Coordinates of C-alpha atoms in Angstrom, one line a residue:
M32 CA -112.1 25.9 148.7
R33 CA -113.2 23.2 151.1
V34 CA -112.4 23.8 154.7
G35 CA -112.8 21.2 157.5
I36 CA -113.6 22.0 161.1
I37 CA -113.0 19.6 164.0
D38 CA -115.1 20.7 166.9
T39 CA -118.3 20.4 168.9
G40 CA -120.6 20.7 165.9
L41 CA -122.9 23.4 164.7
Q42 CA -126.3 24.6 165.9
R43 CA -129.0 23.0 163.7
G44 CA -130.4 26.4 162.6
Q45 CA -127.0 27.0 160.9
W46 CA -126.5 23.7 159.2
Q47 CA -127.2 25.4 155.8
R48 CA -123.6 26.8 156.1
L49 CA -122.2 23.3 155.8
H50 CA -121.4 21.3 152.7
G51 CA -121.2 18.1 154.8
G52 CA -121.0 16.9 158.4
Q53 CA -120.3 13.8 160.4
S54 CA -120.3 13.0 164.1
F55 CA -117.7 10.6 165.7
V56 CA -118.9 8.9 168.8
L57 CA -116.7 6.7 171.1
S58 CA -118.4 3.5 172.1
D59 CA -116.5 0.6 173.8
E60 CA -113.2 1.9 172.6
E61 CA -114.5 2.1 169.0
V62 CA -115.3 5.2 167.1
L63 CA -118.8 5.1 165.5
L64 CA -119.9 7.3 162.6
R65 CA -123.2 9.0 163.3
P66 CA -125.2 11.8 161.6
L67 CA -124.2 15.3 162.6
G68 CA -125.9 16.2 165.9
Q69 CA -126.8 19.4 167.8
D70 CA -123.9 21.5 169.1
H71 CA -124.5 21.2 172.9
L72 CA -121.5 23.2 173.9
G73 CA -121.6 26.1 171.4
H74 CA -117.9 26.1 170.8
G75 CA -118.0 24.8 167.3
T76 CA -120.8 27.2 166.4
L77 CA -118.7 30.1 167.5
V78 CA -115.6 28.8 165.7
T79 CA -117.7 28.4 162.5
Q80 CA -119.1 31.9 162.8
L81 CA -115.6 33.5 163.2
L82 CA -114.1 31.5 160.4
S83 CA -117.0 32.3 158.1
E84 CA -116.8 36.0 158.8
Q85 CA -113.3 35.9 157.4
A86 CA -114.0 33.5 154.5
P87 CA -117.7 33.6 153.6
Q88 CA -117.0 31.8 150.3
A89 CA -115.4 28.7 151.9
Q90 CA -117.2 25.4 151.7
L91 CA -117.3 24.2 155.2
L92 CA -117.4 20.6 156.5
M93 CA -117.9 19.7 160.2
A94 CA -116.3 16.8 162.0
Q95 CA -118.2 16.7 165.3
V96 CA -116.0 15.0 168.0
F97 CA -117.8 16.2 171.2
G98 CA -121.1 15.2 172.6
E99 CA -122.8 16.9 175.6
R100 CA -119.6 17.0 177.7
P101 CA -116.5 19.2 176.9
A102 CA -114.3 16.1 176.5
T103 CA -113.1 14.2 173.5
T104 CA -110.4 11.6 172.6
A105 CA -107.5 11.3 170.2
A106 CA -109.4 8.4 168.5
Q107 CA -112.4 10.7 167.8
V108 CA -110.2 13.6 166.6
G109 CA -108.2 11.2 164.4
A110 CA -111.3 9.7 162.9
G111 CA -112.7 13.2 162.2
L112 CA -109.4 14.2 160.6
A113 CA -109.3 11.1 158.4
W114 CA -112.8 11.7 157.2
L115 CA -112.0 15.3 156.3
L116 CA -109.0 14.2 154.3
E117 CA -111.3 11.8 152.4
Q118 CA -113.6 14.8 151.6
G119 CA -110.8 16.6 149.8
V120 CA -110.4 19.6 152.1
S121 CA -107.4 21.9 151.7
L122 CA -107.5 23.4 155.2
I123 CA -108.5 22.0 158.6
N124 CA -109.2 24.1 161.7
C125 CA -108.7 22.3 165.0
S126 CA -109.5 24.7 167.8
L127 CA -108.8 22.2 170.5
G128 CA -105.8 20.6 172.2
L129 CA -105.2 17.2 173.6
H130 CA -102.6 16.8 176.4
A131 CA -101.2 13.4 175.3
D132 CA -99.3 12.5 172.2
R133 CA -100.9 9.7 170.3
P134 CA -99.0 7.9 167.4
M135 CA -102.2 7.5 165.4
L136 CA -103.0 11.2 165.5
R137 CA -99.4 12.1 164.7
E138 CA -99.4 9.8 161.7
L139 CA -102.6 11.3 160.3
C140 CA -101.2 14.8 160.7
R141 CA -98.1 13.6 158.8
Q142 CA -100.3 12.2 156.0
A143 CA -102.2 15.5 155.8
A144 CA -99.0 17.4 155.4
E145 CA -97.9 15.0 152.6
Q146 CA -101.1 15.7 150.8
G147 CA -100.6 19.4 151.0
V148 CA -103.4 19.9 153.5
L149 CA -102.8 22.6 156.1
I150 CA -104.0 21.9 159.7
C151 CA -104.3 25.0 161.9
A152 CA -104.5 24.0 165.6
S153 CA -104.8 26.2 168.7
S154 CA -102.0 26.3 171.2
P155 CA -102.3 28.1 174.6
A156 CA -99.9 30.8 175.4
M157 CA -98.8 29.1 178.6
G158 CA -98.7 25.6 180.1
Q159 CA -97.8 22.2 178.6
P160 CA -97.8 21.6 174.8
V161 CA -101.0 20.3 173.3
Y162 CA -101.7 18.1 170.3
P163 CA -102.1 18.3 167.3
A164 CA -100.6 21.9 167.6
A165 CA -97.3 20.4 168.8
Y166 CA -96.8 18.1 165.9
S167 CA -94.4 18.9 163.1
G168 CA -96.1 20.2 160.0
V169 CA -99.1 21.5 162.0
V170 CA -99.6 25.3 162.0
A171 CA -99.9 26.2 165.7
V172 CA -101.8 29.4 166.4
T173 CA -102.4 31.4 169.6
G174 CA -103.9 34.7 170.5
D175 CA -101.8 37.9 170.1
A176 CA -103.1 41.0 171.8
R177 CA -101.1 43.2 169.4
C178 CA -103.2 42.1 166.4
Q179 CA -106.3 44.0 165.3
P180 CA -109.1 42.4 163.3
G181 CA -107.8 41.1 160.0
Q182 CA -104.2 41.1 161.2
W183 CA -101.8 38.3 162.2
S184 CA -98.3 37.9 163.6
W185 CA -95.5 35.5 162.8
L186 CA -94.3 34.6 166.3
Q187 CA -91.7 32.0 165.3
E188 CA -92.1 30.4 168.7
E189 CA -91.8 26.7 169.6
R190 CA -95.3 26.8 171.1
A191 CA -97.0 28.7 168.3
E192 CA -95.9 29.9 164.9
F193 CA -98.7 32.5 164.3
G194 CA -100.8 34.8 166.4
A195 CA -104.2 36.3 165.6
P196 CA -106.6 38.7 167.3
V197 CA -107.5 37.5 170.8
G198 CA -111.1 38.7 171.2
R199 CA -113.0 38.9 174.4
G200 CA -115.3 36.7 176.5
A201 CA -116.5 33.6 174.6
E202 CA -114.8 34.9 171.5
G203 CA -111.4 35.1 173.3
G204 CA -108.5 32.8 173.7
A205 CA -106.3 30.6 171.5
S206 CA -109.2 28.6 170.1
M207 CA -111.0 31.6 168.6
A208 CA -107.7 33.1 167.5
C209 CA -107.1 29.9 165.5
A210 CA -110.5 30.2 163.9
R211 CA -109.8 33.7 162.9
F212 CA -106.4 32.8 161.4
S213 CA -107.9 29.8 159.5
G214 CA -110.5 32.2 158.1
M215 CA -107.9 34.6 156.9
L216 CA -105.9 31.7 155.3
A217 CA -109.0 30.4 153.6
A218 CA -110.0 33.8 152.3
F219 CA -106.5 34.4 150.8
W220 CA -106.2 30.9 149.4
T221 CA -109.7 31.1 147.8
E222 CA -108.6 34.1 145.8
R223 CA -105.3 32.4 144.8
P224 CA -106.3 28.8 144.1
S225 CA -103.1 28.1 142.1
L226 CA -100.9 28.4 145.3
N227 CA -100.1 25.4 147.4
G228 CA -100.1 25.3 151.2
A229 CA -96.4 26.1 151.5
E230 CA -96.7 29.1 149.3
V231 CA -99.7 30.4 151.3
L232 CA -97.8 30.1 154.6
H233 CA -94.8 31.8 153.0
Y234 CA -97.1 34.8 152.2
F235 CA -98.4 34.9 155.7
R236 CA -94.9 34.8 157.2
Q237 CA -93.8 37.7 154.9
H238 CA -96.9 39.9 155.5
A239 CA -97.4 39.5 159.2
I240 CA -97.8 42.8 161.1
R241 CA -95.3 41.7 163.7
S242 CA -92.4 39.2 163.5
G243 CA -91.0 37.6 166.6
P244 CA -92.4 36.6 170.0
Q245 CA -94.7 38.7 172.1
T246 CA -92.9 40.9 174.6
R247 CA -93.8 43.6 177.0
E248 CA -93.5 46.9 175.0
P249 CA -92.4 50.2 176.6
L250 CA -95.1 52.7 177.3
C251 CA -95.2 55.9 175.1
A252 CA -94.0 59.0 176.8
E253 CA -97.4 60.6 176.9
N254 CA -98.8 57.5 178.8
T255 CA -96.1 57.5 181.5

């Protein structure tokens, strides 16, 4: 299956992993399409690695929406999303969050949902809502310390529907948890191509290791 990634790109030495890539550069309020460039920030490279570890058979396409600085715009993210939809992807990983709601981006996410394309977007555990994770129809994912590798939780929260392993250091946080969850989705979906997105999500809700929000759990007697 074809999986899109919206991120900072991928290191040149790993471009063989990709089945396609495009860079989206903002210039004078206009988004320009450019050839895929070097990943200067490393975030997209790590996201791609974690997703690929879960779903090595997935055909990956990269929409690069960052340059040398850790900043992007809704216009660039929207252009990358539109391009990935044109490429016929079934799943899109968006391990980033914008602080402002933009009608254009909201409409593109709605179109993706209508086409049966799943968008998994990272959502931080605390703070203000971010986009596209906060849009209806987008699968919001955060880190869940209760999850071990290969596990996920169905949080049923307003901020995030699913949780996935948190990881440590550069591999930690909601962004990387989202990449892991997208990889698990892609691996499952690849083995069951007859399912649609809604059926895939139903399976993940029914087979989560935990159901409900994260809470402080009591210590075991031997640990007190």
